[in-house]
Coordinates of C-alpha atoms and ligand atoms in Angstrom, one line a residue:
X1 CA 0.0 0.0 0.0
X2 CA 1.2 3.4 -0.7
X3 CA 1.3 6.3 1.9
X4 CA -2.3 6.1 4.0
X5 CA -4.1 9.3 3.0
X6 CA -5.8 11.3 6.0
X7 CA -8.6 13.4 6.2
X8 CA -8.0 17.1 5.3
X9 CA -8.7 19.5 8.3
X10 CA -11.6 20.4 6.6
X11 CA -15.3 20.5 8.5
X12 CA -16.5 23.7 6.7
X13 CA -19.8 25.7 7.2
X14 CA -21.8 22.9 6.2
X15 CA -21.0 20.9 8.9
X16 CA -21.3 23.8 11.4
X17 CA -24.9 25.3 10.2
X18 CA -26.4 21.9 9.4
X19 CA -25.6 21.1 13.1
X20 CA -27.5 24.3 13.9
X21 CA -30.4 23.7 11.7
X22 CA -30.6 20.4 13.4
X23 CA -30.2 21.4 16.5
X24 CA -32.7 24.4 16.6
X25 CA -35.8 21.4 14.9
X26 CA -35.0 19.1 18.2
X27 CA -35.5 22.4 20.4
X28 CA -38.5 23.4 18.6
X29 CA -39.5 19.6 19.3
X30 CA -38.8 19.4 22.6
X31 CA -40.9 23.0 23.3
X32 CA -43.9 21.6 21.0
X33 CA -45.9 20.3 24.2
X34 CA -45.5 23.3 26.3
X35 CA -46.5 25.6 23.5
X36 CA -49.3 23.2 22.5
X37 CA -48.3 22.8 19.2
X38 CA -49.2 19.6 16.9
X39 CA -46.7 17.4 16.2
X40 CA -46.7 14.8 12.7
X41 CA -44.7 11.5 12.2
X42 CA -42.9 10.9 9.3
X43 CA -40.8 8.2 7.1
X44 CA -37.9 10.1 5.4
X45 CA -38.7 7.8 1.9
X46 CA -40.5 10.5 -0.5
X47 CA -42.0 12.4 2.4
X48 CA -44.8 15.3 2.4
X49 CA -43.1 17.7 4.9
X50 CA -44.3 20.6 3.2
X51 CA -48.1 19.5 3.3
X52 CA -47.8 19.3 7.5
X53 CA -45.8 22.3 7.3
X54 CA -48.7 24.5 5.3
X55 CA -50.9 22.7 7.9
X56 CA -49.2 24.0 11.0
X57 CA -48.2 20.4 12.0
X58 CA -44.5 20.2 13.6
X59 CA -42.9 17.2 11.3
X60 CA -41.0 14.7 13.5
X61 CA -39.3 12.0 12.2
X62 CA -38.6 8.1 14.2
X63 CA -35.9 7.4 11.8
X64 CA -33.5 10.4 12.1
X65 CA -34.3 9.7 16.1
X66 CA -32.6 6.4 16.2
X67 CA -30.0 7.5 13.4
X68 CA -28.9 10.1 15.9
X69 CA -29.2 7.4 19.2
X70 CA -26.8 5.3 16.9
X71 CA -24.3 8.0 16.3
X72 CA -24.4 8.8 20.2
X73 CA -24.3 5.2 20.7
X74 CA -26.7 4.9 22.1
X75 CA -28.4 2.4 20.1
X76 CA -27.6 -0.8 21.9
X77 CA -29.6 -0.6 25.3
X78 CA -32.6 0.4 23.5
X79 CA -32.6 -2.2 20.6
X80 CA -32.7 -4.9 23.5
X81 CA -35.6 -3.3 25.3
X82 CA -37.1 -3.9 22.3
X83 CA -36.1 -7.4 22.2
X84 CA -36.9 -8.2 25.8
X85 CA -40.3 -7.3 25.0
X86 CA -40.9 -9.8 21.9
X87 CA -39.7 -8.1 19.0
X88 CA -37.4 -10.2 16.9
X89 CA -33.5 -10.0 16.4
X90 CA -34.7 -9.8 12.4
X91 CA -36.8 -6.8 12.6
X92 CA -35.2 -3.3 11.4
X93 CA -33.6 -1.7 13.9
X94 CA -34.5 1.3 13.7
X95 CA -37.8 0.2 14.5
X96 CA -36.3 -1.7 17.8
X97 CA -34.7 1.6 18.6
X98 CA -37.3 3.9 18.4
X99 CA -39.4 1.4 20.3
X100 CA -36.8 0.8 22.4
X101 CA -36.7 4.6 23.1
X102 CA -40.3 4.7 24.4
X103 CA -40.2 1.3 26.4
X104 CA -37.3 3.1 27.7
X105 CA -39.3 6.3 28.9
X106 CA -37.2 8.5 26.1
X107 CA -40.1 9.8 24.8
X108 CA -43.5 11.6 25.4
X109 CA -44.9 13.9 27.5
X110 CA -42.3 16.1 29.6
X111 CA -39.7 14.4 27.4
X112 CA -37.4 15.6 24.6
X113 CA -38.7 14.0 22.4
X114 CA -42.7 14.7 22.3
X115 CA -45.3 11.7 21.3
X116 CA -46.7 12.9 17.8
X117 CA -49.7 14.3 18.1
X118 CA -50.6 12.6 14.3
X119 CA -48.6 9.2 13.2
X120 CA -48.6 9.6 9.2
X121 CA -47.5 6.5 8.1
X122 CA -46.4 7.9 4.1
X123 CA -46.0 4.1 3.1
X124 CA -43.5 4.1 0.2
X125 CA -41.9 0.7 -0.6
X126 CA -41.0 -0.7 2.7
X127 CA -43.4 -2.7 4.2
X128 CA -41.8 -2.4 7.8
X129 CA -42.8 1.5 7.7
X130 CA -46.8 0.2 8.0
X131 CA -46.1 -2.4 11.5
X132 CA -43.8 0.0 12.7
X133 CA -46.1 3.2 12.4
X134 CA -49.0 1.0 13.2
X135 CA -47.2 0.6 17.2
X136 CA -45.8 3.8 16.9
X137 CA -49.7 5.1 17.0
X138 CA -50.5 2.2 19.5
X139 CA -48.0 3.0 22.3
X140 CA -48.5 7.3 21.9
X141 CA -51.9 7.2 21.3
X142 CA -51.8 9.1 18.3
X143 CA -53.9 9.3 15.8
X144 CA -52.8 7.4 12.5
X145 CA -53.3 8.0 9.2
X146 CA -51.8 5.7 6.3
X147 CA -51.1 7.5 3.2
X148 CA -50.7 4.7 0.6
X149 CA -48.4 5.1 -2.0
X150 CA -48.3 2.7 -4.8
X151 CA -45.5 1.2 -5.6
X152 CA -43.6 2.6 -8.9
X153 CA -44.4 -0.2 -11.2
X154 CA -43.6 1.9 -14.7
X155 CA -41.4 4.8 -15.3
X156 CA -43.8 7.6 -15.0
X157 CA -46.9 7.2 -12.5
X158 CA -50.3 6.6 -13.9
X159 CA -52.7 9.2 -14.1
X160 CA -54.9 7.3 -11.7
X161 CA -52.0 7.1 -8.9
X162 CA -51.4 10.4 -9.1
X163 CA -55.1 11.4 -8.7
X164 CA -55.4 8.3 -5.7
X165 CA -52.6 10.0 -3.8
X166 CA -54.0 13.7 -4.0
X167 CA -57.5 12.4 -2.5
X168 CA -55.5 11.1 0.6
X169 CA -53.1 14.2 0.8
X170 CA -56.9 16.0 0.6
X171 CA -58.2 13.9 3.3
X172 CA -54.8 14.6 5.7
X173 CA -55.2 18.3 5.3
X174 CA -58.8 17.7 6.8
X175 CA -57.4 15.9 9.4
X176 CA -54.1 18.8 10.2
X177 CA -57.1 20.9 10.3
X178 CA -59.1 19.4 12.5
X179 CA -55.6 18.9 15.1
X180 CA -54.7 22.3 14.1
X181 CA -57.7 24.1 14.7
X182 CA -56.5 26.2 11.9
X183 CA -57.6 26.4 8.2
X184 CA -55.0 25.1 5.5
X185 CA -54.6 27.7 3.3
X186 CA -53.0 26.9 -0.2
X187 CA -51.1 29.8 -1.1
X188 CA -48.9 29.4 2.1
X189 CA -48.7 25.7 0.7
X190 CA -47.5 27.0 -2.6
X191 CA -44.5 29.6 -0.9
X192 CA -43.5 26.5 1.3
X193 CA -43.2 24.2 -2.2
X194 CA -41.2 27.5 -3.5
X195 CA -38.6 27.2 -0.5
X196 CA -38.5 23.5 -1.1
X197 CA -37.5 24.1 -5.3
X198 CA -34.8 26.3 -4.2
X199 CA -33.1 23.9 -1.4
X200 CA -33.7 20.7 -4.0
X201 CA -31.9 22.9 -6.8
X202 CA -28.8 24.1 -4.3
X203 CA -28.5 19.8 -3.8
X204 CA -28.7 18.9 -6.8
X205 CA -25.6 21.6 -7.6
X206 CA -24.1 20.4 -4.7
X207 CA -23.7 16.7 -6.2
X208 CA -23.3 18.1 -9.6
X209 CA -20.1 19.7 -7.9
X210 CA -19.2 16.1 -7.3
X211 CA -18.2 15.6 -11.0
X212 CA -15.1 17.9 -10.4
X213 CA -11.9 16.0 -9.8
X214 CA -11.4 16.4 -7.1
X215 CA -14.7 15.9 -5.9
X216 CA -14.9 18.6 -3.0
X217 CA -17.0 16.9 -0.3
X218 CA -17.6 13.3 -0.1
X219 CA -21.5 12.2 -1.6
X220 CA -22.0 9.3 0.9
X221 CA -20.3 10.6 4.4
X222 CA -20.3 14.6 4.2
X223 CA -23.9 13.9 2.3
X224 CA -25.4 13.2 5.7
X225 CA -24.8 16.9 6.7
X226 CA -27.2 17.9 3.8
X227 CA -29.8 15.0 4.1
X228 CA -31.0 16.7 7.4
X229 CA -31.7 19.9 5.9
X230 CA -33.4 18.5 2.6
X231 CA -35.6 15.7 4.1
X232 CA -36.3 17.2 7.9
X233 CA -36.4 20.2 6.8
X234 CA -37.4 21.3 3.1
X235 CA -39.8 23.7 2.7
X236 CA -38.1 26.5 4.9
X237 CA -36.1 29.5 4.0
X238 CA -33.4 28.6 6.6
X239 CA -33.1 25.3 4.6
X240 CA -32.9 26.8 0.9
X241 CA -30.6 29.7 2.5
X242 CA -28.4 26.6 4.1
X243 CA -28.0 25.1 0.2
X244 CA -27.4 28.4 -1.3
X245 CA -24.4 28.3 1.3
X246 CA -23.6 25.2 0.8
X247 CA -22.9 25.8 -3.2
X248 CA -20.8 28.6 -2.8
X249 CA -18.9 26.9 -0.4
X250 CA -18.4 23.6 -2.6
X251 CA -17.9 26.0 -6.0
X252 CA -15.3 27.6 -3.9
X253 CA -13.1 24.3 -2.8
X254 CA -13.9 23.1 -7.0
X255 CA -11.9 26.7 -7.7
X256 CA -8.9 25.7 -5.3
X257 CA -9.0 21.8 -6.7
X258 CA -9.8 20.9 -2.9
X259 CA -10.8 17.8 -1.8
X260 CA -11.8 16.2 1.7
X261 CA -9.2 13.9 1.9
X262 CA -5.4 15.4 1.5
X263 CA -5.8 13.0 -2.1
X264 CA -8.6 11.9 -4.1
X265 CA -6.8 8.0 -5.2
X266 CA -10.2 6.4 -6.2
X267 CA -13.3 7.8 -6.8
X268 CA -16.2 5.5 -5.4
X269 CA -20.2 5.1 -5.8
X270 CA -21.9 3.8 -3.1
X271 CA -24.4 1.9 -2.4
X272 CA -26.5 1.2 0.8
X273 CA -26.9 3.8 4.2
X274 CA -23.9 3.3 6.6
X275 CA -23.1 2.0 9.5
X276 CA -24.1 5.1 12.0
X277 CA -22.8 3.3 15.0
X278 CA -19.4 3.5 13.8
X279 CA -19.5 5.9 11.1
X280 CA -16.1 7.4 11.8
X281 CA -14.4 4.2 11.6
X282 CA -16.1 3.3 8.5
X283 CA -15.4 6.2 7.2
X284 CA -11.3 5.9 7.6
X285 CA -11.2 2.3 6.4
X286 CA -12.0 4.3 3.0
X287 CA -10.1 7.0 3.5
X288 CA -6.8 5.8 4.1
X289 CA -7.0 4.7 0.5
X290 CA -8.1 7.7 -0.8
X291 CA -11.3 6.4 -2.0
X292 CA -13.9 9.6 -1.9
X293 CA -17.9 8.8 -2.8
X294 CA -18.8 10.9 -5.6
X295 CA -22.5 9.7 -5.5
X296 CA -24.7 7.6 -3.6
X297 CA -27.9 5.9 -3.2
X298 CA -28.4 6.5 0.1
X299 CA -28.4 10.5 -0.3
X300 CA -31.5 9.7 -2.2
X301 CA -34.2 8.0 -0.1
X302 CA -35.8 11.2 0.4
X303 CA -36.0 12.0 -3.0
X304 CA -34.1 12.4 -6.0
X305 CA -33.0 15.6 -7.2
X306 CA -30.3 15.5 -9.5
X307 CA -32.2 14.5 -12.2
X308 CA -34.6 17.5 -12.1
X309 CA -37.4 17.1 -10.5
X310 CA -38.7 19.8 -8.3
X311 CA -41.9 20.3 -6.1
X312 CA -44.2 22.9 -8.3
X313 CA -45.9 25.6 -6.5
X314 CA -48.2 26.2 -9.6
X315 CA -49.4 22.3 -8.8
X316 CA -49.1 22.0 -5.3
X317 CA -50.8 18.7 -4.6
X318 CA -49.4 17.1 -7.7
X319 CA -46.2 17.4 -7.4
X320 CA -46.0 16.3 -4.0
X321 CA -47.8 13.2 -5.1
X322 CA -45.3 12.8 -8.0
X323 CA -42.4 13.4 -6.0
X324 CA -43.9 10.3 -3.6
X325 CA -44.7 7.8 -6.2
X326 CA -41.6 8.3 -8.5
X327 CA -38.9 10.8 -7.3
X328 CA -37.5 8.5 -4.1
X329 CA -35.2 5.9 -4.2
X330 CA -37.6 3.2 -2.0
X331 CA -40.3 3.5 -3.9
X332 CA -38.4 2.2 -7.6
X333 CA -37.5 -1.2 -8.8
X334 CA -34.3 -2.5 -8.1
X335 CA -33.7 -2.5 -11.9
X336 CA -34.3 1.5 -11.7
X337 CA -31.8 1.7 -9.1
X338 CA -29.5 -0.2 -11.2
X339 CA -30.2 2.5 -13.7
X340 CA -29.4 5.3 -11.2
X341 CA -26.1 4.0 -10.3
X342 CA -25.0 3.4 -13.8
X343 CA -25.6 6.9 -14.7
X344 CA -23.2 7.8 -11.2
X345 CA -20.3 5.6 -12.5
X346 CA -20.7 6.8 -16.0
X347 CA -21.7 11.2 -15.4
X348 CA -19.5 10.5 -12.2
X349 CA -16.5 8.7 -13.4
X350 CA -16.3 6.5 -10.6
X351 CA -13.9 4.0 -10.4
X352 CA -15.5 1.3 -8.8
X353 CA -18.8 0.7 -6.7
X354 CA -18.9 0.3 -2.7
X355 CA -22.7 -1.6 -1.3
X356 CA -22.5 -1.6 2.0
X357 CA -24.9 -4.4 2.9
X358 CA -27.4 -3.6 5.9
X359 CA -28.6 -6.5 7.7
X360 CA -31.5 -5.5 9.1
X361 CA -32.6 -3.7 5.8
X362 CA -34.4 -5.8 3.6
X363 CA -35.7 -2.9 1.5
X364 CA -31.7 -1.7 0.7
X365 CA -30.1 -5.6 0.7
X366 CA -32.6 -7.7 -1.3
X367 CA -30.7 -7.7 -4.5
X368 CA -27.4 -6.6 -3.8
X369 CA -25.7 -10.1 -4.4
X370 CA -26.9 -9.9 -8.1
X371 CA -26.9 -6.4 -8.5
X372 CA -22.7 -6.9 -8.1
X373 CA -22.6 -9.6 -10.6
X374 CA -24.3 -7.1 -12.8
X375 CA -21.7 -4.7 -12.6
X376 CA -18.7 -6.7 -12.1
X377 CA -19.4 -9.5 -14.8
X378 CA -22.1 -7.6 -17.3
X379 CA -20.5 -3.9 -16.5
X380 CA -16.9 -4.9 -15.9
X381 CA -16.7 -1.8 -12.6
X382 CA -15.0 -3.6 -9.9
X383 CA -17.8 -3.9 -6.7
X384 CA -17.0 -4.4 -3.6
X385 CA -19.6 -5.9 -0.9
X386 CA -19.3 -5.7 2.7
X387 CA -21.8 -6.0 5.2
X388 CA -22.9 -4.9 9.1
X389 CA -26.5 -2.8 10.0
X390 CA -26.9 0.6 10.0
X391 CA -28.5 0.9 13.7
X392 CA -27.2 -2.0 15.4
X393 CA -23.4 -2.3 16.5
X394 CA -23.5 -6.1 17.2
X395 CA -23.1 -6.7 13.4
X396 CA -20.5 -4.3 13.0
X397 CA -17.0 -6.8 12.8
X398 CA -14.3 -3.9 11.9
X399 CA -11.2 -6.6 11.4
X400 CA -13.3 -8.6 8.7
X401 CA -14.0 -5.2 6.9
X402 CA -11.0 -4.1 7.0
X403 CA -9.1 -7.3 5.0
X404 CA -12.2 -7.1 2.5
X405 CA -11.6 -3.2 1.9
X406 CA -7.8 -3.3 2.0
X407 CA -8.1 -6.3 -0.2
X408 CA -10.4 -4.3 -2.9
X409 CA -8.4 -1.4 -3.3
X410 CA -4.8 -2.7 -3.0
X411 CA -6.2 -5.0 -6.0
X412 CA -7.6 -1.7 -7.4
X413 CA -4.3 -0.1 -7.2
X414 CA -2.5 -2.1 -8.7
X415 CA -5.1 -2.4 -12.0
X416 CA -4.4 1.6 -12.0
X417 CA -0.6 0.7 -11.7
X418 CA -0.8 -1.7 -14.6
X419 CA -2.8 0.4 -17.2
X420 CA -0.4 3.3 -16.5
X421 CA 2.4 1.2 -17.3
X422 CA 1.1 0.2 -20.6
Ligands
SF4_1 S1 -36.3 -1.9 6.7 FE1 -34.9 -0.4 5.8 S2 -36.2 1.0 4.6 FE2 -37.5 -0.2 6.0 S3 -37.8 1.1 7.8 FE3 -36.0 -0.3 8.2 S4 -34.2 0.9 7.5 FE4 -36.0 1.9 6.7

C-alpha cells in the first residue's frame, strides 16, 4: 500500500450550520408540548413535509431519532428493550430503537422527544414502515393516518396514482385541520413548495459539484450533513438559505481543486446507508485509500433531485404526489436503481462501486448479491460488498472489513498501476 491518506482539516460551514439547523428542529420539538403545538410523524422515503408544514403540523421524524441514538451510541440498550419485549432479532432496527426509546421512557410527555400528536404512516416501498407506524400510534396514542403510496411499477406514475394520492393528501389536510384548529390555506402551501424548489436545486448543484476531480466533499459521508436539511427540513427559508451556502462553499473548494481527503486516489459510488454506530471508523477504512464517494444511493431516499425534479408551487398537490410515487429511491424497482447508479459511475467517473450491505434492511439488501454480478461481470466496474447494519453495532466486525476493503483497493491499485504502465 502506498502512503495512507488522512482526512484534510476540513469540516466547513456545512458541517457547522447543518448542526445548527438540526439542533434548533429538536429544540423546537422538545418545546412543541408546552407551546401546544401539533406534532406529525414521518418516514424520510418520499416524504410530504411541506403539506404538515402549510398545515401548521410540527414534522418529527422516528428514523432520524434512532439514526442520531446510533451515532451517540446509544443504540444498543434500547434495541434490546425492544427485544426483551418480543420483537425479533430480524426486525429493522430502527424500529427496535425507536421502540426501544419509548419502552425506555425517552419519549412523550415532559420528554425531549414529544409523542406525535398525528402518526402519518407515508408508506413508500418498505413494508416495515406500516407495522412499525402501526405501534408507533398504538403505544402514543396518536392518531394514525396511512397514506398509501403505490408502488412505482412503470417509469412515470399513472394518471390514476397520481389522482389516488392527492385524494388522501386531501383527506390529511382535513385531518391537520381538525388537530390544528387552523384552516390550510393553499397559497402558504405554494410559498413552502417555493422554498422547497430552491433547497432541491442548491442539492442537486451540490452533487453536480461532485463531478469535479477532485470531488470537494464526499456524496455518501459529508452527504449526511445535507440529508437533514433537505428531508427534515425542506420547505423553509433557513433550509434553501443553508443550500445556497452550501454551493458557494463547494464552488469555492472546486476553484482551489480541494478535496476532503489530502488525495482523491479512487473515486467510489456507493451503495447502501452506513453504519451510523461506527460511522467514523467506517469512514477511515476508505479513507486511508483515498477512496472519496462521488454519489450515492443512500443520499437519495428522500427523494431524488439531480435528475430534475422539483416540487411545483403552480401544482401544489401534484407534485408532492409525483415526488412520492416516483422521485424517491424506495419507492423504484431494483432494476431503476440499477439504472441510477449506472448513470453515477458513468456522469461520475467513478472507479468502482462500494454496497455496504445492511442487515436489518431488507428494502436496501434484497438484491445486492446480483446487482454486483451485474456490474462486475455484465459492467466490468469492480464492486466491492461488505456487510454490518446501519442501527445495530452487534453486526459491525471492523477486522473482517478491513481485509475485504484493503483487499479491494490494493487489487484496485494495482489495475491503475498496470494500465499506466502500458
Ligand atoms: S427496513 Fe430499511 S427502509 Fe424499511 S424502515 Fe427499516 S431501515 Fe427503513
Amino acid at each position: 500500500m502506498t502512503a495512507p491518506v488522512t482526512e484534510r482539516r476540513y469540516q466547513g460551514r456545512v458541517h457547522e450550520r447543518s448542526r445548527q439547523l438540526m439542533s434548533a428542529w429538536m429544540a423546537e420539538l422538545g418545546r412543541a408540548e408546552t407551546e401546544r403545538r401539533p406534532t406529525g410523524a414521518l418516514m424520510i422515503s418520499g416524504n410530504c413535509v411541506e403539506l404538515l408544514r402549510a398545515c401548521h403540523v410540527l414534522p418529527m421524524f422516528p428514523e432520524v431519532t434512532a439514526l442520531q441514538n446510533a451515532i451517540r451510541h446509544k443504540s444498543l440498550p434500547l434495541i434490546l428493550k425492544a427485544e426483551q419485549a418480543g420483537y425479533s432479532s430480524d426486525n429493522c432496527a430502527y424500529v427496535k430503537a425507536d421502540i426501544g426509546l419509548f419502552l425506555d421512557g425517552g419519549m412523550g410527555p415532559g420528554k425531549p422527544i414529544p409523542f406525535p400528536t398525528i402518526t402519518v404512516c407515508n408508506y413508500v416501498g418498505c413494508n416495515v414502515y406500516v407495522k412499525w407506524f402501526e405501534h408507533l400510534a398504538d403505544l402514543s396514542g396518536s392518531k394514525l393516518f396511512m397514506l398509501d403510496v403505490p408502488f412505482a411499477r412503470t417509469a412515470e406514475p399513472t394518471a390514476a396514482d397520481i389522482r389516488y394520492v392527492v385524494s388522501q393528501l386531501e383527506e390529511l389536510i382535513a385531518l391537520c385541520e381538525e388537530v390544528s384548529g387552523r384552516r390550510f390555506d393553499i397559497d402558504e402551501l405554494r410559498e413552502i413548495l417555493g422554498e422547497a424548489a430552491r433547497a432541491e436545486e442548491g442539492y442537486a448543484r451540490c452533487k453536480e459539484l461532485c463531478k469535479a476531480r477532485p470531488a470537494p466533499f464526499d456524496a455518501y459521508f459529508d452527504a449526511i450533513n445535507m440529508m437533514g436539511p433537505i428531508n427534515v427540513l425542506r420547505g423553509t427559508r433557513e433550509a434553501a438559505e443553508f443550500f445556497d451556502e452550501a454551493v458557494a462553499e463547494f464552488e469555492g473548494l472546486v476553484a482551489q481543486g480541494l478535496s476532503p481527503l489530502t488525495e482523491e486516489r479512487f473515486r467510489t459510488v456507493v451503495e447502501g446507508p452506513p453504519p451510523y454506530p461506527y460511522y467514523k471508523n467506517f469512514r477511515n477504512l476508505f479513507t486511508r485509500w483515498g477512496a472519496v464517494a462521488v454519489a450515492s444511493t443512500y443520499s437519495t431516499v428522500g427523494g431524488i433531485w439531480e435528475w430534475g425534479f422539483r416540487h411545483d408551487p403552480r401544482r401544489p398537490l401534484e407534485s408532492i404526489a409525483e415526488q412520492m410515487l416516483r422521485e424517491n429511491l424506495t419507492n423504484r424497482t431494483i432494476v431503476a436503481r440499477y439504472g441510477q447508479i449506472k448513470r453515477y459511475v458513468e456522469e461520475w467517473d467513478a472507479d468502482a462501486l462500494v454496497i455496504h450491505s445492511i442487515k436489518s434492511c431488507r428494502l436496501f439488501s434484497a438484491g445486492q448479491g446480483d446487482m454486483r454480478e451485474y456490474f462486475t461481470r455484465e459492467l466490468g466496474v469492480p464492486t466491492l460488498l461488505v456487510e454490518s447494519d446501519l442501527e445495530d453495532p452487534r453486526y459491525y466486525a471492523e477486522a473482517q472489513l478491513r481485509n475485504r476493503i484493503d483487499a479491494f483497493f490494493e487489487a484496485l491499485e494495482h489495475k491503475k498501476l498496470v494500465a499506466g504502465a502500458r
